[in-house]
mmCIF file of C-alpha atoms in Angstrom:
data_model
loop_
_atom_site.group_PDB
_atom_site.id
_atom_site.type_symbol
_atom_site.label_atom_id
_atom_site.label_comp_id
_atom_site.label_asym_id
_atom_site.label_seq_id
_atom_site.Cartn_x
_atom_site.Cartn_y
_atom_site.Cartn_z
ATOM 1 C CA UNK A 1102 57.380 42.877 76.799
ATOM 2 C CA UNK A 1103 58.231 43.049 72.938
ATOM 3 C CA UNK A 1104 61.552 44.287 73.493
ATOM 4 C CA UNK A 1105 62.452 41.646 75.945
ATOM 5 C CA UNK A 1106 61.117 38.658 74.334
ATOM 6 C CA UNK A 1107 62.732 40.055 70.666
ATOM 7 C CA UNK A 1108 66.220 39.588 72.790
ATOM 8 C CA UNK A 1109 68.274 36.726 70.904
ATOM 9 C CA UNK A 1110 68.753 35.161 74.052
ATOM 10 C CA UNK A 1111 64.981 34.336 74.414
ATOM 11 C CA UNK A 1112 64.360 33.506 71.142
ATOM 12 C CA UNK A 1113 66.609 30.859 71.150
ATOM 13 C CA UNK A 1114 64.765 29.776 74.573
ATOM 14 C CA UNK A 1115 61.512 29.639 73.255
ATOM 15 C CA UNK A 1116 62.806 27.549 70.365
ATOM 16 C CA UNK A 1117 64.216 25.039 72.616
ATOM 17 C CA UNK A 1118 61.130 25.323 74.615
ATOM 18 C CA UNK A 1119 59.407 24.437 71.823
ATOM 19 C CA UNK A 1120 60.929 21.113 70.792
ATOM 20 C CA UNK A 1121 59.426 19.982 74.285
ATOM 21 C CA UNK A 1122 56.021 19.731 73.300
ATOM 22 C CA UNK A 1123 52.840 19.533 75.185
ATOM 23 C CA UNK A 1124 53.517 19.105 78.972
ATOM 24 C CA UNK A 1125 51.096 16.142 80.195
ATOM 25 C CA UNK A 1126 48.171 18.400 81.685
ATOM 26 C CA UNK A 1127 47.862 19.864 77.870
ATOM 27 C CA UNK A 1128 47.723 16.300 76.353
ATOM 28 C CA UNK A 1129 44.943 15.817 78.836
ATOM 29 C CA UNK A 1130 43.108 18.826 78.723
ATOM 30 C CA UNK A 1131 42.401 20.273 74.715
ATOM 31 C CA UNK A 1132 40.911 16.382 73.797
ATOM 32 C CA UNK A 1133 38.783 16.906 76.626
ATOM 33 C CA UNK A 1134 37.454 20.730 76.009
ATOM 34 C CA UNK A 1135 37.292 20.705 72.465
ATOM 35 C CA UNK A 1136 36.159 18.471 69.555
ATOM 36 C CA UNK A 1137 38.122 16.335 66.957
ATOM 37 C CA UNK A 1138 38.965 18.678 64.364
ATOM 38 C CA UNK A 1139 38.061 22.268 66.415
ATOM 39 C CA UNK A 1140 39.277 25.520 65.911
ATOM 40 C CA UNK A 1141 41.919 26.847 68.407
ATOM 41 C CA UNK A 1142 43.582 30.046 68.802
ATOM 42 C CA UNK A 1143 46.700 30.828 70.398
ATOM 43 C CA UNK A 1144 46.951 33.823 71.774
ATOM 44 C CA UNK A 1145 50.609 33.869 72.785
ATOM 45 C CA UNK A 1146 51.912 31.112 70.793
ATOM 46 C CA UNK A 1147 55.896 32.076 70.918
ATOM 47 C CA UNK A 1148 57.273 29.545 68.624
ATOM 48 C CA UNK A 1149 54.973 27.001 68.519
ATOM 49 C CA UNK A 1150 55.310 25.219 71.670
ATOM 50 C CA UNK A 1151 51.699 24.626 71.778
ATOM 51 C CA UNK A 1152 50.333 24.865 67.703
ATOM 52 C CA UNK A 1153 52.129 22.635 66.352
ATOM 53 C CA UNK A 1154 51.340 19.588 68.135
ATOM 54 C CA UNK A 1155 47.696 20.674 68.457
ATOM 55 C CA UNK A 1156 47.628 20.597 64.801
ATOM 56 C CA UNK A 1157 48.906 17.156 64.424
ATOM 57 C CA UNK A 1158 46.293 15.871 66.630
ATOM 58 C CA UNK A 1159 43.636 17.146 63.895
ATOM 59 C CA UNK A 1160 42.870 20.678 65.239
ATOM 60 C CA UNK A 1161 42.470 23.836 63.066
ATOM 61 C CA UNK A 1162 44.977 26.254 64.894
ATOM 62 C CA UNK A 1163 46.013 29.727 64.582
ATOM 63 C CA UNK A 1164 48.472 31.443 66.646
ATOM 64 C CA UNK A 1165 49.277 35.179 67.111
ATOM 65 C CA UNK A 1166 52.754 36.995 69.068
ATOM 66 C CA UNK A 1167 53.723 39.675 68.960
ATOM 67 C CA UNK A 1168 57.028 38.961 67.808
ATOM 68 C CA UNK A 1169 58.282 38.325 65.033
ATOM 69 C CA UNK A 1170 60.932 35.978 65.502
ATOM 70 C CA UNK A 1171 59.085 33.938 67.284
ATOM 71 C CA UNK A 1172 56.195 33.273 64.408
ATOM 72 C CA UNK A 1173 59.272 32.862 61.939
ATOM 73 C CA UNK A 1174 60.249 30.451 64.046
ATOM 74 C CA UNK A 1175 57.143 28.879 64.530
ATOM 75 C CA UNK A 1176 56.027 28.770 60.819
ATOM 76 C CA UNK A 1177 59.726 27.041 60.437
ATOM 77 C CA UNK A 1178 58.835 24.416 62.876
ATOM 78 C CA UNK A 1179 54.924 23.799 61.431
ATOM 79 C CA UNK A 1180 57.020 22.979 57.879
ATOM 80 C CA UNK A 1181 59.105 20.784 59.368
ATOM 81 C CA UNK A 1182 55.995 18.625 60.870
ATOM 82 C CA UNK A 1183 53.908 19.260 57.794
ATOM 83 C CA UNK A 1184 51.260 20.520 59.219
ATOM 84 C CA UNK A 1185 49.372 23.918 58.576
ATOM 85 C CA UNK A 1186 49.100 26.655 61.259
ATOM 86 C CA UNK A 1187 48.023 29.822 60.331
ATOM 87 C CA UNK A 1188 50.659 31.998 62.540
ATOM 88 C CA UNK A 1189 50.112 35.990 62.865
ATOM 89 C CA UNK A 1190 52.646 38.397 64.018
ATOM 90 C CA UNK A 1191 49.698 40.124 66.524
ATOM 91 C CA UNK A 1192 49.284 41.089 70.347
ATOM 92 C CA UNK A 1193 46.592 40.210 72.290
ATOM 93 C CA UNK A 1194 45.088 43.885 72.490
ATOM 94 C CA UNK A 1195 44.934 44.241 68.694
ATOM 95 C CA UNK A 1196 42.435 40.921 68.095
ATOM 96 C CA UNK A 1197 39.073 42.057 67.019
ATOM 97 C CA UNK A 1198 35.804 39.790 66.768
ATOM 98 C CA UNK A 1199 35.288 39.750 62.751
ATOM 99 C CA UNK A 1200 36.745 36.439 63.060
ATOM 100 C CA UNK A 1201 35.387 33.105 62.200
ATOM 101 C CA UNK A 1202 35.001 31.799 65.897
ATOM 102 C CA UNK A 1203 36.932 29.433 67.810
ATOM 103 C CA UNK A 1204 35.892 26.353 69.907
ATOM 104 C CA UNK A 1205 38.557 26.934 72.575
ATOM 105 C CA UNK A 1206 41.213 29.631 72.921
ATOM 106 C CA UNK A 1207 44.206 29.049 75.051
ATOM 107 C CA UNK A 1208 45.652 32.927 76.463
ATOM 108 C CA UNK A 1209 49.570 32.152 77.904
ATOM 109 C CA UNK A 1210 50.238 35.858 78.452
ATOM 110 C CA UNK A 1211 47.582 37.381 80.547
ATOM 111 C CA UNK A 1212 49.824 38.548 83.076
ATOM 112 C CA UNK A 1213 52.262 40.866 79.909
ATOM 113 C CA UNK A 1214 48.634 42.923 79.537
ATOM 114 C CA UNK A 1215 49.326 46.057 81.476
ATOM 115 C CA UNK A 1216 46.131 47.637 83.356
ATOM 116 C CA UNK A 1217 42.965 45.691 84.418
ATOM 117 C CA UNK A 1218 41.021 48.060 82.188
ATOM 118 C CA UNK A 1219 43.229 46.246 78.774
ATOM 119 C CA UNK A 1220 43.108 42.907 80.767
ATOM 120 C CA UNK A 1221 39.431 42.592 80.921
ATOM 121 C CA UNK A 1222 39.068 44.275 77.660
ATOM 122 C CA UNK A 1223 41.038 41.509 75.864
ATOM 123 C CA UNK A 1224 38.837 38.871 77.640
ATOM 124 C CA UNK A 1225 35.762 40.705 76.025
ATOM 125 C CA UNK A 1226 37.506 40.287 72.748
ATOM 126 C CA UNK A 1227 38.179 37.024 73.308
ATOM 127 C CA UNK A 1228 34.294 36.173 74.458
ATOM 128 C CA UNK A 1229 32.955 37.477 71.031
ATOM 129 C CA UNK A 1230 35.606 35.329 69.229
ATOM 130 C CA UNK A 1231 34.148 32.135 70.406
ATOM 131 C CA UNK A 1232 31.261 29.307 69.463
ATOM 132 C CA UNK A 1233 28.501 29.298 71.447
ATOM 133 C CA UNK A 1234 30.531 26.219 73.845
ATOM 134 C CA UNK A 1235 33.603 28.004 73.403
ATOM 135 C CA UNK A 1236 35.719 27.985 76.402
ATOM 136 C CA UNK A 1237 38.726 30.035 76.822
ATOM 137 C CA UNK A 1238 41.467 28.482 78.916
ATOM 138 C CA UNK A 1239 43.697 30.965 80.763
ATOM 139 C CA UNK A 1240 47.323 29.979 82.421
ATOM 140 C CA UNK A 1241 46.998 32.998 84.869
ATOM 141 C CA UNK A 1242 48.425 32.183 88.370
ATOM 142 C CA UNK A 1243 48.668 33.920 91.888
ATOM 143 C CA UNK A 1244 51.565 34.595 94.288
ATOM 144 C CA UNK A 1245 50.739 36.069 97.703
ATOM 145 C CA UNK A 1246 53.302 39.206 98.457
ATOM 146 C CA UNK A 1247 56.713 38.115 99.681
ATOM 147 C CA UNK A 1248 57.812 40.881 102.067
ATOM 148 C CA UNK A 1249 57.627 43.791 103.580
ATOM 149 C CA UNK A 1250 58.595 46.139 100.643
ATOM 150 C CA UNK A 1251 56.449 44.791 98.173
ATOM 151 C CA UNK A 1252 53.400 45.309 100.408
ATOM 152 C CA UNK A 1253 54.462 48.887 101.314
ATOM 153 C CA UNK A 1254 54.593 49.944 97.859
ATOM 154 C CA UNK A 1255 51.126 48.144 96.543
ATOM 155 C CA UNK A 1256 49.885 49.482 99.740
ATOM 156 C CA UNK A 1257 50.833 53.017 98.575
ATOM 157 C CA UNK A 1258 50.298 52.680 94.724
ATOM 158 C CA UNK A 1259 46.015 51.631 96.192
ATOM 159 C CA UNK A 1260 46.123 54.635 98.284
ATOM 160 C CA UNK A 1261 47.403 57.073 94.971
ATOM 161 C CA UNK A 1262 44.796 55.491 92.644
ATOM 162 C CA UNK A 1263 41.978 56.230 94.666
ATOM 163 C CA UNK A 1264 43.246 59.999 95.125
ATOM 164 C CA UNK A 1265 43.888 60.486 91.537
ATOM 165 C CA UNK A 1266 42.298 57.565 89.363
ATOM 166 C CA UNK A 1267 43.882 56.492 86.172
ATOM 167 C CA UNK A 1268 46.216 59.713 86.545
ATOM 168 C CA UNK A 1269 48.689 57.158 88.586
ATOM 169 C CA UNK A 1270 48.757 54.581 85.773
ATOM 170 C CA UNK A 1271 51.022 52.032 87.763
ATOM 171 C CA UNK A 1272 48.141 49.243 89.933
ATOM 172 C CA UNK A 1273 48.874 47.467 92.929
ATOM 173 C CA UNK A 1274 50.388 44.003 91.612
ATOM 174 C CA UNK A 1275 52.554 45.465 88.435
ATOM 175 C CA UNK A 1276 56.005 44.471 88.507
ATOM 176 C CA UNK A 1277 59.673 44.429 86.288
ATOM 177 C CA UNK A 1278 61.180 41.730 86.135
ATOM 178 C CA UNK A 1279 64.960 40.755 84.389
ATOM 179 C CA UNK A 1280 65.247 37.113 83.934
ATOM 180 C CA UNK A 1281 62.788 35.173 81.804
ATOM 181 C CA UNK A 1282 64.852 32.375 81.920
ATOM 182 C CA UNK A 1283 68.622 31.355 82.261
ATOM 183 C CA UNK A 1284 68.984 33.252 78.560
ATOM 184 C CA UNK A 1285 68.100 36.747 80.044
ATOM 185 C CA UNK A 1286 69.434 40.046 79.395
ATOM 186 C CA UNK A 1287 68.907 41.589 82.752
ATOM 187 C CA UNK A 1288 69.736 45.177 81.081
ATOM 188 C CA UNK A 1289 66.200 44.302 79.009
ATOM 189 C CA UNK A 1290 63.211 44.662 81.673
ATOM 190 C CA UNK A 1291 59.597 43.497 81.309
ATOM 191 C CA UNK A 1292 56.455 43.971 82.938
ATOM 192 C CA UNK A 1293 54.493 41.623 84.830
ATOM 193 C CA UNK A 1294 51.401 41.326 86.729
ATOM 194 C CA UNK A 1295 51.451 39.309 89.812
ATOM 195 C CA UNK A 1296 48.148 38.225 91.607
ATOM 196 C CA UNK A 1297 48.141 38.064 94.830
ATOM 197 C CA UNK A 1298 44.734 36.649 95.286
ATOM 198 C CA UNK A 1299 42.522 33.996 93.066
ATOM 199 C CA UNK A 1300 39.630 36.591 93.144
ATOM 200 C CA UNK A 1301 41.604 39.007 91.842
ATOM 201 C CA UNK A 1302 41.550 36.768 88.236
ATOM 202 C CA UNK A 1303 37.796 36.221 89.043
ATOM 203 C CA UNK A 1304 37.355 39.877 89.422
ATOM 204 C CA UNK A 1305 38.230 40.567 85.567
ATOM 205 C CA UNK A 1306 36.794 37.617 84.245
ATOM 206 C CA UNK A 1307 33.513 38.452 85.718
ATOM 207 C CA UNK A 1308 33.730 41.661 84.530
ATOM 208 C CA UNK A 1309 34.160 40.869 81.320
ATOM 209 C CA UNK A 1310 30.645 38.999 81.198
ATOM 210 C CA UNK A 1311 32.116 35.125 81.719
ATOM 211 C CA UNK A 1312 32.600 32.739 84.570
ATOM 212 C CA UNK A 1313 35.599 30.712 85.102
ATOM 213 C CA UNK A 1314 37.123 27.849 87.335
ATOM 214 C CA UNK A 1315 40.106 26.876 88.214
ATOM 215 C CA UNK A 1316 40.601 23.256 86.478
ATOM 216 C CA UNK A 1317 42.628 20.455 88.425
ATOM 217 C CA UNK A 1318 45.389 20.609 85.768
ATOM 218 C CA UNK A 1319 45.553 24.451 86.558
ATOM 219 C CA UNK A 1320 44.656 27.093 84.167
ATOM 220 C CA UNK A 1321 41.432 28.769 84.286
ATOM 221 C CA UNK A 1322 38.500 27.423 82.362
ATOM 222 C CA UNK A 1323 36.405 30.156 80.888
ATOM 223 C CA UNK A 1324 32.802 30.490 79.731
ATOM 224 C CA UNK A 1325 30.531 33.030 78.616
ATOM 225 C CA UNK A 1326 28.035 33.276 81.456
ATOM 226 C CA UNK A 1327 24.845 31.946 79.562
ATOM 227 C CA UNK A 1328 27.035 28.929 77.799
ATOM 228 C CA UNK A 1329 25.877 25.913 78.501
ATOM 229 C CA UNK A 1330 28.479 23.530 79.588
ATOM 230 C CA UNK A 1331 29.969 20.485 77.683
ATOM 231 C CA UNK A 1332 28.993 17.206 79.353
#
């Protein structure tokens, strides 16, 4: 995932990308989950896309990637609004809970964690990061199998993890894929996690210790399982 992202091609995507702004269900949603002036990480935050306009609107924002173009760029672009996000070259797996906690934390890269054993322990991670009416919100979709071939071989990878465990490291659902986006080197690949099923996402989330819902805008709205809910 590092290695494809770093390519020069998708850097200069996501920096385009990021002169977009929030798309309309964002402008909705963070104003409505969290309040004037809350703490939000970014976990994911390419260059900025997201961070930057967040901060203007009053929030406290950090964002962490795991590349480092990407925060370069993203640093460059929080100058040139004058606002101040604290950006972290970081991956998802190597957050830790001695932070100060967050009201909201938005997770765009759910599907780059390999293994459901990482996946859910990243959504632990990210429980012990937030306020008591923290919510996490998670852009984590599902795409029912498109043909035979793909079914065969999830089919077969289930049927080799039961027989040998974690010995067969690849899961029914892990794929490569070679375009990101019209920019792509397809020599470069990257892994991805498709869903096939909503449950499967409520499968990890629950076993981290949270509940979540899918909201009308889309992503997943997260909550520790004894938080009480915003009204």
């Amino acid at each position: 995932v590092i290695e494809k992202y770093s390519c020069p091609g998708e850097v200069a995507q996501q920096i385009k990308l990021s002169r977009g702004g929030l798309e309309e269900w964002e402008k909705d949603l963070f104003p409505r989950l969290v309040p004037p002036g809350g703490r939000l990480l970014i976990v994911g935050c390419s260059a900025g896309r997201e961070a930057v306009p967040l901060a203007m609107q009053g929030f406290r924002v950090v964002g962490i990637d795991p590349i480092p173009p990407l925060i370069e760029a993203a640093r460059c672009h929080a100058q040139a609004h004058g606002v101040e996000v604290i950006f972290e070259v970081k991956a998802a797996g190597d957050l830790d809970g001695s932070r100060e906690p967050f009201d909201a934390i938005l997770c765009s890269c759910y599907e780059h964690i390999p293994t459901q054993r990482q996946r859910v322990e990243v959504l632990r991670t990210l429980r012990r990061l937030l306020t008591p009416r923290g919510v996490i919100i998670l852009t984590a979709g599902w795409c029912r199998n498109d043909g035979l071939r793909l079914a065969m071989v999830d089919g077969l990878r289930q049927r080799l993890r039961r027989l040998l465990g974690d010995r067969f490291a690849t899961e029914p659902g892990d794929r490569v894929v070679r375009h990101l986006s019209l920019a792509s080197d397809a020599r470069v690949p990257c892994f991805y996690h498709s869903f096939q099923r909503p449950e499967e996402i409520r499968q990890e989330i629950e076993a981290a210790g949270l509940s979540g819902e899918t909201d009308p805008e889309g992503p997943w709205i997260i909550r520790p399982d004894n938080s009480p809910r915003q009204r």
